[in-house]
mmCIF file of C-alpha atoms and ligand atoms in Angstrom:
data_model
loop_
_atom_site.group_PDB
_atom_site.id
_atom_site.type_symbol
_atom_site.label_atom_id
_atom_site.label_comp_id
_atom_site.label_asym_id
_atom_site.label_seq_id
_atom_site.Cartn_x
_atom_site.Cartn_y
_atom_site.Cartn_z
ATOM 1 C CA UNK A 810 0.000 0.000 0.000
ATOM 2 C CA UNK A 811 1.400 3.416 -0.915
ATOM 3 C CA UNK A 812 2.175 5.895 1.828
ATOM 4 C CA UNK A 813 -0.121 8.847 2.492
ATOM 5 C CA UNK A 814 0.935 12.117 0.889
ATOM 6 C CA UNK A 815 1.117 13.820 4.275
ATOM 7 C CA UNK A 816 1.582 12.444 7.788
ATOM 8 C CA UNK A 817 1.233 14.899 10.658
ATOM 9 C CA UNK A 818 2.363 13.764 14.108
ATOM 10 C CA UNK A 819 1.746 15.612 17.374
ATOM 11 C CA UNK A 820 1.678 19.024 15.723
ATOM 12 C CA UNK A 821 1.771 21.929 18.161
ATOM 13 C CA UNK A 822 1.631 25.624 17.403
ATOM 14 C CA UNK A 823 2.021 27.908 20.416
ATOM 15 C CA UNK A 824 2.112 31.689 20.124
ATOM 16 C CA UNK A 825 4.071 33.410 22.908
ATOM 17 C CA UNK A 826 2.514 36.267 24.858
ATOM 18 C CA UNK A 827 5.110 38.710 26.094
ATOM 19 C CA UNK A 828 4.742 40.774 29.222
ATOM 20 C CA UNK A 829 4.416 44.491 28.702
ATOM 21 C CA UNK A 830 7.172 45.324 31.160
ATOM 22 C CA UNK A 831 10.626 46.555 30.240
ATOM 23 C CA UNK A 832 12.097 43.115 29.679
ATOM 24 C CA UNK A 833 9.193 41.763 27.620
ATOM 25 C CA UNK A 834 9.661 38.121 28.670
ATOM 26 C CA UNK A 835 7.261 35.365 27.582
ATOM 27 C CA UNK A 836 4.615 34.934 30.255
ATOM 28 C CA UNK A 837 2.100 32.610 28.606
ATOM 29 C CA UNK A 838 1.339 30.834 25.365
ATOM 30 C CA UNK A 839 -1.739 30.764 23.155
ATOM 31 C CA UNK A 840 -1.971 27.042 22.421
ATOM 32 C CA UNK A 841 -3.631 27.374 19.033
ATOM 33 C CA UNK A 842 -2.838 23.780 18.028
ATOM 34 C CA UNK A 843 -2.010 21.375 20.812
ATOM 35 C CA UNK A 844 -0.969 17.948 19.592
ATOM 36 C CA UNK A 845 -2.860 16.847 16.480
ATOM 37 C CA UNK A 846 -1.969 13.783 14.415
ATOM 38 C CA UNK A 847 -3.524 12.725 11.108
ATOM 39 C CA UNK A 848 -2.697 11.838 7.521
ATOM 40 C CA UNK A 849 -3.965 12.817 4.079
ATOM 41 C CA UNK A 850 -3.932 10.269 1.259
ATOM 42 C CA UNK A 851 -2.949 11.093 -2.287
ATOM 43 C CA UNK A 852 -5.993 12.424 -4.128
ATOM 44 C CA UNK A 853 -8.071 12.622 -0.941
ATOM 45 C CA UNK A 854 -10.030 15.505 0.560
ATOM 46 C CA UNK A 855 -9.879 15.693 4.330
ATOM 47 C CA UNK A 856 -12.433 18.111 5.759
ATOM 48 C CA UNK A 857 -11.514 20.028 8.910
ATOM 49 C CA UNK A 858 -14.318 21.696 10.854
ATOM 50 C CA UNK A 859 -14.733 23.598 14.076
ATOM 51 C CA UNK A 860 -15.865 26.948 15.394
ATOM 52 C CA UNK A 861 -13.854 30.070 14.910
ATOM 53 C CA UNK A 862 -10.952 29.877 17.388
ATOM 54 C CA UNK A 863 -10.664 26.078 17.224
ATOM 55 C CA UNK A 864 -7.233 26.213 15.539
ATOM 56 C CA UNK A 865 -8.184 24.755 12.151
ATOM 57 C CA UNK A 866 -6.691 27.580 10.070
ATOM 58 C CA UNK A 867 -3.468 27.365 12.096
ATOM 59 C CA UNK A 868 -3.240 23.628 11.314
ATOM 60 C CA UNK A 869 -3.495 24.328 7.558
ATOM 61 C CA UNK A 870 -1.010 27.176 7.585
ATOM 62 C CA UNK A 871 1.520 25.414 9.774
ATOM 63 C CA UNK A 872 1.597 22.444 7.367
ATOM 64 C CA UNK A 873 2.498 24.946 4.632
ATOM 65 C CA UNK A 874 4.954 26.626 7.032
ATOM 66 C CA UNK A 875 3.163 29.928 6.545
ATOM 67 C CA UNK A 876 3.099 29.692 10.359
ATOM 68 C CA UNK A 877 6.049 27.953 12.022
ATOM 69 C CA UNK A 878 5.126 24.789 13.975
ATOM 70 C CA UNK A 879 6.354 24.771 17.578
ATOM 71 C CA UNK A 880 6.696 20.987 17.747
ATOM 72 C CA UNK A 881 5.784 17.883 15.810
ATOM 73 C CA UNK A 882 6.443 16.258 12.443
ATOM 74 C CA UNK A 883 4.939 17.143 9.092
ATOM 75 C CA UNK A 884 6.089 14.386 6.749
ATOM 76 C CA UNK A 885 5.538 14.890 3.029
ATOM 77 C CA UNK A 886 6.041 11.721 0.991
ATOM 78 C CA UNK A 887 7.491 12.940 -2.278
ATOM 79 C CA UNK A 888 8.226 10.264 -4.895
ATOM 80 C CA UNK A 889 9.153 7.701 -2.231
ATOM 81 C CA UNK A 890 11.204 10.138 -0.102
ATOM 82 C CA UNK A 891 9.854 11.181 3.302
ATOM 83 C CA UNK A 892 10.588 14.875 3.892
ATOM 84 C CA UNK A 893 9.905 16.445 7.319
ATOM 85 C CA UNK A 894 8.700 19.903 6.328
ATOM 86 C CA UNK A 895 8.993 21.144 9.912
ATOM 87 C CA UNK A 896 12.766 20.650 9.707
ATOM 88 C CA UNK A 897 13.450 22.258 6.309
ATOM 89 C CA UNK A 898 15.383 25.514 6.230
ATOM 90 C CA UNK A 899 13.581 28.544 4.782
ATOM 91 C CA UNK A 900 15.565 28.125 1.562
ATOM 92 C CA UNK A 901 14.721 24.413 1.255
ATOM 93 C CA UNK A 902 11.086 25.231 2.014
ATOM 94 C CA UNK A 903 10.991 27.806 -0.806
ATOM 95 C CA UNK A 904 11.934 25.049 -3.244
ATOM 96 C CA UNK A 905 9.123 22.913 -1.862
ATOM 97 C CA UNK A 906 6.352 25.472 -2.171
ATOM 98 C CA UNK A 907 5.472 24.518 -5.740
ATOM 99 C CA UNK A 908 4.015 21.258 -4.393
ATOM 100 C CA UNK A 909 1.724 22.986 -1.917
ATOM 101 C CA UNK A 910 -0.671 25.888 -2.355
ATOM 102 C CA UNK A 911 -3.317 27.777 -0.410
ATOM 103 C CA UNK A 912 -6.712 29.001 -1.566
ATOM 104 C CA UNK A 913 -7.738 31.852 0.694
ATOM 105 C CA UNK A 914 -11.022 32.561 2.386
ATOM 106 C CA UNK A 915 -11.795 36.014 1.184
ATOM 107 C CA UNK A 916 -11.862 36.426 -2.583
ATOM 108 C CA UNK A 917 -12.154 40.201 -2.112
ATOM 109 C CA UNK A 918 -9.032 40.882 -0.062
ATOM 110 C CA UNK A 919 -6.789 38.041 -1.243
ATOM 111 C CA UNK A 920 -6.212 39.445 -4.761
ATOM 112 C CA UNK A 921 -3.920 42.439 -5.198
ATOM 113 C CA UNK A 922 -6.159 45.198 -6.660
ATOM 114 C CA UNK A 923 -3.217 46.731 -8.548
ATOM 115 C CA UNK A 924 -2.326 43.574 -10.462
ATOM 116 C CA UNK A 925 -4.054 42.289 -13.586
ATOM 117 C CA UNK A 926 -5.695 38.885 -13.466
ATOM 118 C CA UNK A 927 -2.908 37.569 -15.709
ATOM 119 C CA UNK A 928 -0.214 38.735 -13.272
ATOM 120 C CA UNK A 929 -2.090 37.426 -10.243
ATOM 121 C CA UNK A 930 -2.430 33.955 -11.748
ATOM 122 C CA UNK A 931 1.201 33.996 -12.950
ATOM 123 C CA UNK A 932 2.578 35.051 -9.539
ATOM 124 C CA UNK A 933 3.596 31.583 -8.184
ATOM 125 C CA UNK A 934 5.338 30.714 -11.468
ATOM 126 C CA UNK A 935 7.294 33.954 -11.507
ATOM 127 C CA UNK A 936 8.051 34.022 -7.753
ATOM 128 C CA UNK A 937 9.384 30.465 -7.814
ATOM 129 C CA UNK A 938 11.062 30.811 -11.196
ATOM 130 C CA UNK A 939 9.134 27.855 -12.596
ATOM 131 C CA UNK A 940 8.601 29.271 -16.094
ATOM 132 C CA UNK A 941 9.743 32.149 -18.291
ATOM 133 C CA UNK A 942 8.548 34.171 -21.293
ATOM 134 C CA UNK A 943 5.841 32.672 -23.453
ATOM 135 C CA UNK A 944 5.519 29.614 -21.241
ATOM 136 C CA UNK A 945 4.176 31.840 -18.433
ATOM 137 C CA UNK A 946 1.368 33.138 -20.660
ATOM 138 C CA UNK A 947 0.637 29.689 -21.970
ATOM 139 C CA UNK A 948 0.296 28.305 -18.459
ATOM 140 C CA UNK A 949 -1.808 31.269 -17.302
ATOM 141 C CA UNK A 950 -4.229 30.645 -20.183
ATOM 142 C CA UNK A 951 -4.306 26.932 -19.388
ATOM 143 C CA UNK A 952 -5.011 27.513 -15.659
ATOM 144 C CA UNK A 953 -7.678 30.132 -16.472
ATOM 145 C CA UNK A 954 -9.355 27.752 -18.920
ATOM 146 C CA UNK A 955 -9.435 24.937 -16.318
ATOM 147 C CA UNK A 956 -11.147 27.367 -13.944
ATOM 148 C CA UNK A 957 -13.648 28.365 -16.652
ATOM 149 C CA UNK A 958 -12.434 31.977 -16.731
ATOM 150 C CA UNK A 959 -12.938 33.894 -19.924
ATOM 151 C CA UNK A 960 -9.481 34.575 -21.391
ATOM 152 C CA UNK A 961 -10.529 38.161 -22.125
ATOM 153 C CA UNK A 962 -10.585 38.727 -18.372
ATOM 154 C CA UNK A 963 -6.827 38.295 -18.075
ATOM 155 C CA UNK A 964 -6.070 41.951 -18.783
ATOM 156 C CA UNK A 965 -8.579 43.267 -16.281
ATOM 157 C CA UNK A 966 -8.178 44.062 -12.590
ATOM 158 C CA UNK A 967 -9.889 42.062 -9.814
ATOM 159 C CA UNK A 968 -12.354 44.808 -8.818
ATOM 160 C CA UNK A 969 -14.270 44.116 -12.033
ATOM 161 C CA UNK A 970 -15.301 40.641 -10.864
ATOM 162 C CA UNK A 971 -17.893 39.000 -8.638
ATOM 163 C CA UNK A 972 -16.918 36.934 -5.565
ATOM 164 C CA UNK A 973 -17.309 33.645 -7.455
ATOM 165 C CA UNK A 974 -15.148 34.835 -10.366
ATOM 166 C CA UNK A 975 -12.516 36.138 -7.961
ATOM 167 C CA UNK A 976 -12.397 32.782 -6.252
ATOM 168 C CA UNK A 977 -11.879 31.148 -9.664
ATOM 169 C CA UNK A 978 -8.925 33.499 -10.159
ATOM 170 C CA UNK A 979 -7.567 32.426 -6.740
ATOM 171 C CA UNK A 980 -7.970 28.759 -7.700
ATOM 172 C CA UNK A 981 -6.212 29.319 -11.056
ATOM 173 C CA UNK A 982 -3.330 30.932 -9.141
ATOM 174 C CA UNK A 983 -3.179 27.905 -6.821
ATOM 175 C CA UNK A 984 -3.116 25.296 -9.559
ATOM 176 C CA UNK A 985 -0.654 26.993 -11.942
ATOM 177 C CA UNK A 986 2.423 25.596 -10.171
ATOM 178 C CA UNK A 987 0.926 22.095 -10.592
ATOM 179 C CA UNK A 988 0.843 21.388 -6.850
ATOM 180 C CA UNK A 989 -0.007 18.067 -5.225
ATOM 181 C CA UNK A 990 -1.518 19.434 -2.039
ATOM 182 C CA UNK A 991 -3.850 22.412 -1.575
ATOM 183 C CA UNK A 992 -5.163 23.908 1.644
ATOM 184 C CA UNK A 993 -8.604 25.405 1.014
ATOM 185 C CA UNK A 994 -9.080 27.759 3.958
ATOM 186 C CA UNK A 995 -12.780 28.619 4.242
ATOM 187 C CA UNK A 996 -12.580 28.995 0.467
ATOM 188 C CA UNK A 997 -16.320 29.138 -0.132
ATOM 189 C CA UNK A 998 -17.489 30.669 3.155
ATOM 190 C CA UNK A 999 -17.790 34.218 1.814
ATOM 191 C CA UNK A 1000 -19.856 33.161 -1.231
ATOM 192 C CA UNK A 1001 -23.605 32.819 -1.837
ATOM 193 C CA UNK A 1002 -24.927 29.270 -1.572
ATOM 194 C CA UNK A 1003 -25.403 28.792 -5.338
ATOM 195 C CA UNK A 1004 -21.875 30.068 -6.042
ATOM 196 C CA UNK A 1005 -20.522 27.859 -3.246
ATOM 197 C CA UNK A 1006 -21.840 24.807 -5.097
ATOM 198 C CA UNK A 1007 -20.177 25.941 -8.348
ATOM 199 C CA UNK A 1008 -16.816 26.418 -6.645
ATOM 200 C CA UNK A 1009 -17.053 23.090 -4.791
ATOM 201 C CA UNK A 1010 -17.843 21.332 -8.067
ATOM 202 C CA UNK A 1011 -14.903 23.090 -9.733
ATOM 203 C CA UNK A 1012 -12.557 21.942 -6.939
ATOM 204 C CA UNK A 1013 -13.818 18.365 -7.323
ATOM 205 C CA UNK A 1014 -13.420 18.478 -11.129
ATOM 206 C CA UNK A 1015 -9.847 19.723 -10.757
ATOM 207 C CA UNK A 1016 -9.134 16.981 -8.241
ATOM 208 C CA UNK A 1017 -10.427 14.360 -10.684
ATOM 209 C CA UNK A 1018 -8.243 15.862 -13.435
ATOM 210 C CA UNK A 1019 -5.008 16.437 -11.481
ATOM 211 C CA UNK A 1020 -5.269 14.132 -8.445
ATOM 212 C CA UNK A 1021 -4.878 16.959 -5.905
ATOM 213 C CA UNK A 1022 -5.080 16.247 -2.178
ATOM 214 C CA UNK A 1023 -7.072 18.873 -0.308
ATOM 215 C CA UNK A 1024 -7.251 19.907 3.312
ATOM 216 C CA UNK A 1025 -10.652 21.588 3.200
ATOM 217 C CA UNK A 1026 -11.184 23.872 6.173
ATOM 218 C CA UNK A 1027 -14.656 25.198 6.987
ATOM 219 C CA UNK A 1028 -16.867 26.021 9.941
ATOM 220 C CA UNK A 1029 -19.923 24.601 8.162
ATOM 221 C CA UNK A 1030 -20.294 20.807 8.264
ATOM 222 C CA UNK A 1031 -22.716 20.730 5.337
ATOM 223 C CA UNK A 1032 -20.116 22.321 3.036
ATOM 224 C CA UNK A 1033 -17.461 19.870 4.184
ATOM 225 C CA UNK A 1034 -19.799 16.914 3.602
ATOM 226 C CA UNK A 1035 -20.121 17.795 -0.065
ATOM 227 C CA UNK A 1036 -16.440 17.436 -0.855
ATOM 228 C CA UNK A 1037 -14.695 15.354 1.828
ATOM 229 C CA UNK A 1038 -13.904 11.657 2.049
ATOM 230 C CA UNK A 1039 -13.115 11.954 5.752
ATOM 231 C CA UNK A 1040 -13.811 14.705 8.247
ATOM 232 C CA UNK A 1041 -11.879 15.812 11.356
ATOM 233 C CA UNK A 1042 -13.624 17.880 14.026
ATOM 234 C CA UNK A 1043 -11.484 20.279 15.995
ATOM 235 C CA UNK A 1044 -12.126 21.961 19.338
ATOM 236 C CA UNK A 1045 -9.798 24.292 21.198
ATOM 237 C CA UNK A 1046 -6.584 23.189 19.490
ATOM 238 C CA UNK A 1047 -7.251 19.445 19.428
ATOM 239 C CA UNK A 1048 -9.096 16.886 17.331
ATOM 240 C CA UNK A 1049 -12.167 15.472 19.094
ATOM 241 C CA UNK A 1050 -13.376 13.210 16.262
ATOM 242 C CA UNK A 1051 -12.146 11.924 12.892
ATOM 243 C CA UNK A 1052 -14.136 9.587 10.656
ATOM 244 C CA UNK A 1053 -15.188 8.728 7.113
ATOM 245 C CA UNK A 1054 -17.738 11.414 6.205
ATOM 246 C CA UNK A 1055 -20.765 9.123 6.081
ATOM 247 C CA UNK A 1056 -19.929 7.493 9.454
ATOM 248 C CA UNK A 1057 -19.474 10.885 11.053
ATOM 249 C CA UNK A 1058 -22.880 12.100 9.895
ATOM 250 C CA UNK A 1059 -24.840 8.909 10.542
ATOM 251 C CA UNK A 1060 -23.155 7.989 13.794
ATOM 252 C CA UNK A 1061 -21.287 10.832 15.534
ATOM 253 C CA UNK A 1062 -19.321 9.748 18.595
ATOM 254 C CA UNK A 1063 -18.463 13.093 20.167
ATOM 255 C CA UNK A 1064 -20.997 15.504 21.705
ATOM 256 C CA UNK A 1065 -19.322 18.474 19.990
ATOM 257 C CA UNK A 1066 -19.861 16.870 16.567
ATOM 258 C CA UNK A 1067 -23.494 16.267 17.475
ATOM 259 C CA UNK A 1068 -23.853 19.935 18.413
ATOM 260 C CA UNK A 1069 -22.277 21.120 15.134
ATOM 261 C CA UNK A 1070 -24.593 18.842 13.174
ATOM 262 C CA UNK A 1071 -27.698 20.010 14.946
ATOM 263 C CA UNK A 1072 -26.817 23.549 13.872
ATOM 264 C CA UNK A 1073 -26.919 22.709 10.150
ATOM 265 C CA UNK A 1074 -30.073 24.406 8.858
ATOM 266 C CA UNK A 1075 -32.613 21.952 7.449
ATOM 267 C CA UNK A 1076 -30.197 19.075 7.248
ATOM 268 C CA UNK A 1077 -33.088 16.777 6.562
ATOM 269 C CA UNK A 1078 -36.632 18.016 6.999
ATOM 270 C CA UNK A 1079 -37.821 14.443 7.724
ATOM 271 C CA UNK A 1080 -35.619 14.150 10.791
ATOM 272 C CA UNK A 1081 -36.578 16.115 13.829
ATOM 273 C CA UNK A 1082 -33.444 17.262 15.504
ATOM 274 C CA UNK A 1083 -33.600 19.918 18.144
ATOM 275 C CA UNK A 1084 -30.509 22.104 18.059
ATOM 276 C CA UNK A 1085 -28.032 21.169 20.772
ATOM 277 C CA UNK A 1086 -27.304 24.441 22.487
ATOM 278 C CA UNK A 1087 -23.738 24.940 23.526
ATOM 279 C CA UNK A 1088 -23.292 27.110 26.577
ATOM 280 C CA UNK A 1089 -21.100 30.167 26.128
ATOM 281 C CA UNK A 1090 -18.172 30.889 23.880
ATOM 282 C CA UNK A 1091 -15.241 28.650 23.073
ATOM 283 C CA UNK A 1092 -12.820 29.034 26.059
ATOM 284 C CA UNK A 1093 -9.448 30.747 25.743
ATOM 285 C CA UNK A 1094 -6.624 28.623 24.308
ATOM 286 C CA UNK A 1095 -4.278 30.381 26.776
ATOM 287 C CA UNK A 1096 -5.853 28.540 29.678
ATOM 288 C CA UNK A 1097 -7.827 25.605 28.286
ATOM 289 C CA UNK A 1098 -10.183 23.794 30.700
ATOM 290 C CA UNK A 1099 -8.746 20.831 32.622
ATOM 291 C CA UNK A 1100 -9.716 17.243 31.804
ATOM 292 C CA UNK A 1101 -11.869 17.186 28.670
ATOM 293 C CA UNK A 1102 -11.527 20.639 27.115
ATOM 294 C CA UNK A 1103 -15.180 20.500 26.067
ATOM 295 C CA UNK A 1104 -16.507 19.896 29.603
ATOM 296 C CA UNK A 1105 -17.489 23.535 30.208
ATOM 297 C CA UNK A 1106 -19.997 23.375 27.335
ATOM 298 C CA UNK A 1107 -20.864 19.703 26.969
ATOM 299 C CA UNK A 1108 -24.504 18.759 27.698
ATOM 300 C CA UNK A 1109 -23.383 15.285 28.853
ATOM 301 C CA UNK A 1110 -20.530 16.319 31.167
ATOM 302 C CA UNK A 1111 -19.898 14.372 34.398
ATOM 303 C CA UNK A 1112 -17.383 14.795 37.223
ATOM 304 C CA UNK A 1113 -14.663 12.701 35.595
ATOM 305 C CA UNK A 1114 -14.719 15.019 32.557
ATOM 306 C CA UNK A 1115 -13.407 17.899 34.674
ATOM 307 C CA UNK A 1116 -10.233 16.124 35.750
ATOM 308 C CA UNK A 1117 -9.343 13.324 33.344
ATOM 309 C CA UNK A 1118 -8.282 13.847 29.723
ATOM 310 C CA UNK A 1119 -10.286 11.466 27.502
ATOM 311 C CA UNK A 1120 -8.324 8.981 25.427
ATOM 312 C CA UNK A 1121 -8.264 9.325 21.617
ATOM 313 C CA UNK A 1122 -9.443 5.913 20.518
ATOM 314 C CA UNK A 1123 -10.580 4.058 17.423
ATOM 315 C CA UNK A 1124 -14.204 3.007 17.840
ATOM 316 C CA UNK A 1125 -14.794 1.563 14.382
ATOM 317 C CA UNK A 1126 -12.267 1.197 11.558
ATOM 318 C CA UNK A 1127 -11.052 4.711 10.754
ATOM 319 C CA UNK A 1128 -13.474 6.307 13.236
ATOM 320 C CA UNK A 1129 -11.714 7.989 16.181
ATOM 321 C CA UNK A 1130 -13.068 10.106 19.027
ATOM 322 C CA UNK A 1131 -11.984 11.443 22.415
ATOM 323 C CA UNK A 1132 -14.811 11.176 24.965
ATOM 324 C CA UNK A 1133 -15.034 9.175 28.215
ATOM 325 C CA UNK A 1134 -18.557 8.037 27.316
ATOM 326 C CA UNK A 1135 -18.034 7.157 23.701
ATOM 327 C CA UNK A 1136 -19.433 3.633 24.236
ATOM 328 C CA UNK A 1137 -22.520 4.615 26.199
ATOM 329 C CA UNK A 1138 -23.767 7.898 24.705
ATOM 330 C CA UNK A 1139 -26.276 7.467 21.903
ATOM 331 C CA UNK A 1140 -25.750 10.634 19.900
ATOM 332 C CA UNK A 1141 -28.026 11.714 17.090
ATOM 333 C CA UNK A 1142 -26.730 11.499 13.557
ATOM 334 C CA UNK A 1143 -28.274 12.816 10.354
ATOM 335 C CA UNK A 1144 -28.396 11.886 6.691
ATOM 336 C CA UNK A 1145 -25.538 13.528 4.874
ATOM 337 C CA UNK A 1146 -26.590 16.851 3.388
ATOM 338 C CA UNK A 1147 -26.030 16.997 -0.410
ATOM 339 C CA UNK A 1148 -25.300 13.308 -0.054
ATOM 340 C CA UNK A 1149 -23.065 12.338 -2.895
ATOM 341 C CA UNK A 1150 -20.202 9.975 -2.649
ATOM 342 C CA UNK A 1151 -17.258 12.267 -2.175
ATOM 343 C CA UNK A 1152 -13.898 11.100 -3.483
HETATM 344 FE FE1 SF4 B 2570 -18.608 15.634 27.163
HETATM 345 FE FE2 SF4 B 2570 -17.298 14.338 29.085
HETATM 346 FE FE3 SF4 B 2570 -17.331 13.353 26.630
HETATM 347 FE FE4 SF4 B 2570 -15.952 15.536 27.193
HETATM 348 S S1 SF4 B 2570 -15.576 13.502 27.966
HETATM 349 S S2 SF4 B 2570 -17.247 15.230 25.428
HETATM 350 S S3 SF4 B 2570 -17.268 16.539 28.677
HETATM 351 S S4 SF4 B 2570 -19.107 13.605 27.985
#
């Protein structure tokens, strides 16, 4: 069996908080990501969901080394060689960037308003010296065509385009270096629902054509369901559940997943599912709660949850969760929204 494209082990990203006194020493850390392990297969989409502040964007960006990991391994299996990205020098990492790209959340602010569409799409090729002269234009036209952008648009500036068209420009920029792995960071969240579906379908078409692996980050489980083969659920810097998409929806094993699902509007009008109300805001990652980090908001919490960290265990093949009562809670699942067999 071939190795996964990416293997992440015990990834931690801590941001230091410095005191405001004269010496400015580090007093505390924001533990944005606190020990996550997972893999992504070649050609697979792994969905990553959680509320704002859960650490999901930091996971994506630290794999790309746009944010430096504090600890852990990020192994990229490139043509049979295992490369630990966390250990590469900045120079070595620059040479690696062509394999990995990021599609941003906000199609309005992520495109430089002073650059033409042609120059925006060409940027990774030029910055990494991957092509010169006519080949740049040829590859820009090819990437634009794959993203169903009218070639006449290439001379225009981004302000002339709608959100959906801008996101197509961002996708063309991501695919021009012919990457293997793309982090889609809330890439459809700012778009109308009908445009979201178009962009998701485009991402899936490109995956079928080029075999991309995606880490698809979103706060909305229904969006993730549409595109992902497996889904990881993140809370306060840690994974609480990871499962094949269908298993996660039909049979969630963690109360936080159940709560996220119950918040999907009209998941299935035939199933009555009262929203599970979570008390309060997500706690601060500077001082996460003891025991199970979810205990301050969990509707099923018991005394043990306040003191003992739940074990991350495999309940069914490929289905992991961290909850003391994983075998006794009967949580409500739902039919997958937009149920299609994702990759
Ligand atoms: Fe809720 Fe306790 Fe399970 Fe944590 S361990 S999710 S607090 S029941």
